[in-house]
Tab-separated table of C-alpha atoms in Angstrom:
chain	number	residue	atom	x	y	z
V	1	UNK	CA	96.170	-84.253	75.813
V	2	UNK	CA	97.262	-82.301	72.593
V	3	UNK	CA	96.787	-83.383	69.514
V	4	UNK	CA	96.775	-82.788	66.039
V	5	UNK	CA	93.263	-83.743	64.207
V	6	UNK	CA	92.275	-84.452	60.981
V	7	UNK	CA	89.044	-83.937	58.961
V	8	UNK	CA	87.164	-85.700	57.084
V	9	UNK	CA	89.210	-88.987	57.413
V	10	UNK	CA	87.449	-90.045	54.073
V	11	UNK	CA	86.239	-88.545	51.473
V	12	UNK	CA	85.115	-88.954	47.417
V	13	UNK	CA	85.047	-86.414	45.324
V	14	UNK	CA	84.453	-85.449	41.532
V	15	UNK	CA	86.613	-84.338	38.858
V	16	UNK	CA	86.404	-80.605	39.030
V	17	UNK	CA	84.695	-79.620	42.408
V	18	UNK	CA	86.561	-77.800	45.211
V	19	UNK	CA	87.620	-79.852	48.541
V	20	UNK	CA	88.993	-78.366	51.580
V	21	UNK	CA	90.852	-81.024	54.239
V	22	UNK	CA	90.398	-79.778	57.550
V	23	UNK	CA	93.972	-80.137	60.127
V	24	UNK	CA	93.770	-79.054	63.865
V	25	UNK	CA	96.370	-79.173	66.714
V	26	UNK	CA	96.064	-78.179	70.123
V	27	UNK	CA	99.816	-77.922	70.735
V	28	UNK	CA	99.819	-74.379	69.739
V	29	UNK	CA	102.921	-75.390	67.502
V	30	UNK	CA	104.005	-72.478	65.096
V	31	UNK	CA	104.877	-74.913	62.220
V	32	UNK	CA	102.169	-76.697	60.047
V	33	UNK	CA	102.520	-78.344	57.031
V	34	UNK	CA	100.894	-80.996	54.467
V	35	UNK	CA	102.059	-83.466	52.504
V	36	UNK	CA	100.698	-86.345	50.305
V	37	UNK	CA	101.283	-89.954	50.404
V	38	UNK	CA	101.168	-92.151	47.314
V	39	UNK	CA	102.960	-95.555	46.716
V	40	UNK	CA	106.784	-94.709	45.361
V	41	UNK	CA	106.757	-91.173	45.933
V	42	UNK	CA	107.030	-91.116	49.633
V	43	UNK	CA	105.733	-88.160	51.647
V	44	UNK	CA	105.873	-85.195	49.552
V	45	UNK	CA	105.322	-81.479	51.174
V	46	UNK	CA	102.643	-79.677	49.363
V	47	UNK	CA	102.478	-76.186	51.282
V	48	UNK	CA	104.128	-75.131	55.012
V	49	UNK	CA	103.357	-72.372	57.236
V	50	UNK	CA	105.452	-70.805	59.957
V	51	UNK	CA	102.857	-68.983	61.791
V	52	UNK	CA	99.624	-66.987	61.213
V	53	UNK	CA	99.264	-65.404	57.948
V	54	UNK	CA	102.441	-67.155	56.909
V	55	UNK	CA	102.428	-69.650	53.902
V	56	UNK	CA	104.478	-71.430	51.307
V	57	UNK	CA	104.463	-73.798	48.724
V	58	UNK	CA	106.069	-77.327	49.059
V	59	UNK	CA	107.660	-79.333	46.377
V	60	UNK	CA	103.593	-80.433	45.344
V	61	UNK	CA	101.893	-77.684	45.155
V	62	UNK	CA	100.418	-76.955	41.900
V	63	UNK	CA	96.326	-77.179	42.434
V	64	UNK	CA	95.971	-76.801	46.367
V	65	UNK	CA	96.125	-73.837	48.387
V	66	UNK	CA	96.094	-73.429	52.277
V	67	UNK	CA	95.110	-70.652	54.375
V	68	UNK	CA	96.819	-69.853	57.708
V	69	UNK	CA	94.441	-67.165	59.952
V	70	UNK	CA	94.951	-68.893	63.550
V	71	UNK	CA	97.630	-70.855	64.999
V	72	UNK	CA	95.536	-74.066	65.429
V	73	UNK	CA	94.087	-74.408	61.853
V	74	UNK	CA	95.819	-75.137	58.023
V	75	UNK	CA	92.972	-75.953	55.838
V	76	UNK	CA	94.053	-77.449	52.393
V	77	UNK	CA	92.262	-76.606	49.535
V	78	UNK	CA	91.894	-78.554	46.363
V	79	UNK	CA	90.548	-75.561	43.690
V	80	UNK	CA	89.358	-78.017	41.310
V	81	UNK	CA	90.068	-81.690	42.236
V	82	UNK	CA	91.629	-83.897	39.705
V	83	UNK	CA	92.190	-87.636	39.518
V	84	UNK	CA	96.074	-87.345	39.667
V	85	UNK	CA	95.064	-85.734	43.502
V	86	UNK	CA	93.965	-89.197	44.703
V	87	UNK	CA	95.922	-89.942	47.820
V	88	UNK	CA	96.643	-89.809	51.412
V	89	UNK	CA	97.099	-86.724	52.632
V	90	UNK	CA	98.823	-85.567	55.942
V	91	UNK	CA	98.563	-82.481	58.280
V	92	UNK	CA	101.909	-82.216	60.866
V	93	UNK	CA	102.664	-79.447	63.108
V	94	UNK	CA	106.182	-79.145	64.837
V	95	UNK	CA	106.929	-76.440	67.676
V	96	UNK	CA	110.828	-75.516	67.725
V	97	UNK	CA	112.844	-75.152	65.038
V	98	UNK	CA	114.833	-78.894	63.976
V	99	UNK	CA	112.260	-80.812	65.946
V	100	UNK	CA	110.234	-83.357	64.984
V	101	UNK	CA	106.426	-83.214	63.659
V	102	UNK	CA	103.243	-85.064	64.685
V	103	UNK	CA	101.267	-85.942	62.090
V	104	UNK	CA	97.782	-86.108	61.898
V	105	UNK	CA	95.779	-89.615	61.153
V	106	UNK	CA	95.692	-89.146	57.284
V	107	UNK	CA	92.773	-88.080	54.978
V	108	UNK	CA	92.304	-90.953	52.125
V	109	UNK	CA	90.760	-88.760	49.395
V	110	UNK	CA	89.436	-90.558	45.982
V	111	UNK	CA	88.898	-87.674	43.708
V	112	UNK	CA	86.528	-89.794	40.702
U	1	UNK	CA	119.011	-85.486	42.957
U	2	UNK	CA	116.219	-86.133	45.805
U	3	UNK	CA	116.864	-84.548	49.284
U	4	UNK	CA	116.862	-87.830	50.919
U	5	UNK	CA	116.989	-91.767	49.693
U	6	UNK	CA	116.435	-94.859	50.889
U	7	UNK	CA	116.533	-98.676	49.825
U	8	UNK	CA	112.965	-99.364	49.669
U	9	UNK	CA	113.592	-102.934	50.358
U	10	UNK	CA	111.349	-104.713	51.084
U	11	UNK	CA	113.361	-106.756	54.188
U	12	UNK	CA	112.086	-109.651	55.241
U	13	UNK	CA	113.774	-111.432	58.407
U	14	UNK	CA	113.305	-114.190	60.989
U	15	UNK	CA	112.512	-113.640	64.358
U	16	UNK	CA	115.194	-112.522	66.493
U	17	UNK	CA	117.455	-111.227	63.394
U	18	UNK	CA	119.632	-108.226	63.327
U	19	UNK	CA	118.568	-105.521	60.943
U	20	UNK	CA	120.043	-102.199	59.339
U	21	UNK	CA	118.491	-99.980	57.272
U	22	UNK	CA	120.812	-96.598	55.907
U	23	UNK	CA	119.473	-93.588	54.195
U	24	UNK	CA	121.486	-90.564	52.634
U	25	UNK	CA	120.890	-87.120	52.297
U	26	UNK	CA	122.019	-84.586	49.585
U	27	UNK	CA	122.137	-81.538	51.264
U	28	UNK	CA	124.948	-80.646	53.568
U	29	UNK	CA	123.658	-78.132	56.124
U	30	UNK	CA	120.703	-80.503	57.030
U	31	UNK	CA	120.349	-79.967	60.921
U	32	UNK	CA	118.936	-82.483	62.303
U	33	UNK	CA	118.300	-86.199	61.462
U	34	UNK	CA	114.958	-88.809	62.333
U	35	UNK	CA	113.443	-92.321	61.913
U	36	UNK	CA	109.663	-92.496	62.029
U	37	UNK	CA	107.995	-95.631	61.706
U	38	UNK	CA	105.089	-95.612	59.986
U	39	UNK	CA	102.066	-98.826	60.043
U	40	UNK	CA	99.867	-99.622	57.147
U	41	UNK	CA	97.204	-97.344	56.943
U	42	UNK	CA	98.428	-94.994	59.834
U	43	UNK	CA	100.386	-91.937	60.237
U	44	UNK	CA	103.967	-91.750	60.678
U	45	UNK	CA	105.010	-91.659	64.313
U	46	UNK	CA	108.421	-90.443	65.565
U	47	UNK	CA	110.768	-93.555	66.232
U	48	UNK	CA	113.846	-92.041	67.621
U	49	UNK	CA	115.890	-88.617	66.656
U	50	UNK	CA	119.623	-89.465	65.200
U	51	UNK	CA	122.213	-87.319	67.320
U	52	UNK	CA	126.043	-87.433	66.015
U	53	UNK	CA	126.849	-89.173	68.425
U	54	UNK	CA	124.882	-92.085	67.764
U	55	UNK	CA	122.008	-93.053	70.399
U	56	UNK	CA	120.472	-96.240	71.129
U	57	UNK	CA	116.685	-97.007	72.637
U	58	UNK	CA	116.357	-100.642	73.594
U	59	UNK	CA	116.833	-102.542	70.719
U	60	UNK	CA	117.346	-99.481	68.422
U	61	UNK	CA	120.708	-98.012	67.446
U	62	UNK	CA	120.868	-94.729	65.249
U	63	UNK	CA	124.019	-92.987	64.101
U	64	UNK	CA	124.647	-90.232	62.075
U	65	UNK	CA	127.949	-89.892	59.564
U	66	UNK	CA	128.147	-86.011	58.671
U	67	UNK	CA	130.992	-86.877	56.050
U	68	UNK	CA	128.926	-89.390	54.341
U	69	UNK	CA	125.798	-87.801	54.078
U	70	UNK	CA	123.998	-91.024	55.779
U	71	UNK	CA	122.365	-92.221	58.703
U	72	UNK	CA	121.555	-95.845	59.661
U	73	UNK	CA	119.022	-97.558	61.362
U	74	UNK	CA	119.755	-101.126	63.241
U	75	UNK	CA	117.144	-103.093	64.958
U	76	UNK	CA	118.502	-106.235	67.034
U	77	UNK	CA	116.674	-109.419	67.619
U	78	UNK	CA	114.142	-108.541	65.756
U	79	UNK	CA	109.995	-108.868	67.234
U	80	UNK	CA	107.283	-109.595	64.938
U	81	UNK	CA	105.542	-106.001	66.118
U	82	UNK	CA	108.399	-104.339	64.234
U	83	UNK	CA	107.240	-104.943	61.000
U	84	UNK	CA	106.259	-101.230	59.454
U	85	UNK	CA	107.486	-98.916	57.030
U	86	UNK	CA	110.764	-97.131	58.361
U	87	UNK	CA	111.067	-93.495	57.037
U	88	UNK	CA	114.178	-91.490	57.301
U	89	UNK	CA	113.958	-87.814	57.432
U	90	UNK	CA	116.454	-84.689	57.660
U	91	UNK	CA	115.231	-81.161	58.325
U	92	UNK	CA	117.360	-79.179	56.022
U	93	UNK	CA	117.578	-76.212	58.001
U	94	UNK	CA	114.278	-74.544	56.676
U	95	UNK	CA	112.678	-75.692	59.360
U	96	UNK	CA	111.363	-77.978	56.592
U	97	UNK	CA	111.219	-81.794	57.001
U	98	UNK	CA	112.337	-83.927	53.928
U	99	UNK	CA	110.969	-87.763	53.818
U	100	UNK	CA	112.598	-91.019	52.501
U	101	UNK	CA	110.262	-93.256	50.436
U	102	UNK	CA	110.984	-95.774	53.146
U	103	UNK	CA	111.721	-99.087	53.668
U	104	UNK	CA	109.232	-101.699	54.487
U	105	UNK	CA	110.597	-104.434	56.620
U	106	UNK	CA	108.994	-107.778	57.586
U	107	UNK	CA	109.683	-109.868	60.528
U	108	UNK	CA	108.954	-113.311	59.684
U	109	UNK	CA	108.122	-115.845	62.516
């Protein structure tokens, strides 16, 4: 079946290093994005792609980059992890346009 | 103004009670309309898509008011396995999907 994976599913970090989240889906869906989860806020996008080589920042995006070079991949990359960057974090991929996403299982990352 | 807003709650209910949650949306050209339910710890998973003309799944109802700007949510007789996090979101258009905070409702038994 296809699915959408996420990588690592934990993870502790330190103030300053780089971290890259791995997302994967096997639905060959043009649409990725990633968002963060913290208590209040809600699910807030952090960067979107529409297809390879395509990306764009979300309403979250200061400190984190992503990289788009197949269809099955978005890494997201933390340049220099900071303590405000402690949260869940969530890969989705949709297929058409105004159709829903699949999300990934969530990556708790404690940035200390 | 955020893109999308909901009551955060939390609702708590007996078993077997009625429930409705609503959520409203700022932007006008938003295409299309969802309620994922999401359980602690887990990743939000598609509940049921909101269609203008209103569509019900087994104990589910959603509808969709275009002139209001809202959507709605009711759950009827009410199982304990329905307490979760209910998230509205609209895809603006963008192809982008915009979240609620949610709304975290308890079934008591």
């Amino acid at each position: 079946d296809a699915e959408i994976t996420q990588s690592p599913r934990h993870k502790i970090t330190e103030t300053g290093r780089q971290v890259t989240l791995a997302c994967h889906q096997t639905w060959n869906h043009n649409n990725m994005f990633w968002y963060r989860q913290d208590l209040g806020h809600g699910l807030r996008l952090i960067h979107y792609s529409y297809g390879v080589q395509d990306t764009n920042k979300g309403e979250v995006s200061d400190g984190y980059s992503v990289s788009r070079s197949n269809t099955e991949d978005l890494p997201l990359t933390l340049e220099s992890a900071a303590s405000s960057q402690t949260s869940v974090y969530f890969c989705a991929s949709s297929g058409q346009a105004n159709t829903e996403a699949f999300f990934g299982q969530g990556t708790r990352l404690t940035v200390v | 103004r955020k893109e999308v807003e909901q009551d955060p709650g939390p609702f708590n209910v007996p078993e077997g009670a009625t429930v409705a949650f609503n959520c409203t949306y700022s932007n006008s050209a938003s295409q299309s309309f969802f309620w994922y339910r999401q359980d602690c710890r887990k990743e939000p998973k598609l509940l049921m898509s909101v269609y203008s003309s209103g569509n019900e799944d087994g104990r589910f109802t959603a509808q969709l008011n275009r002139a209001s700007q809202y959507i709605s949510l009711l759950i009827r007789d009410s199982k304990l396995s329905d307490s979760a996090t209910y998230l509205c979101v609209v895809n603006t258009g963008a192809n982008n999907l915009f979240f609620g905070t949610g709304t975290r409702l308890t079934v008591i038994p």
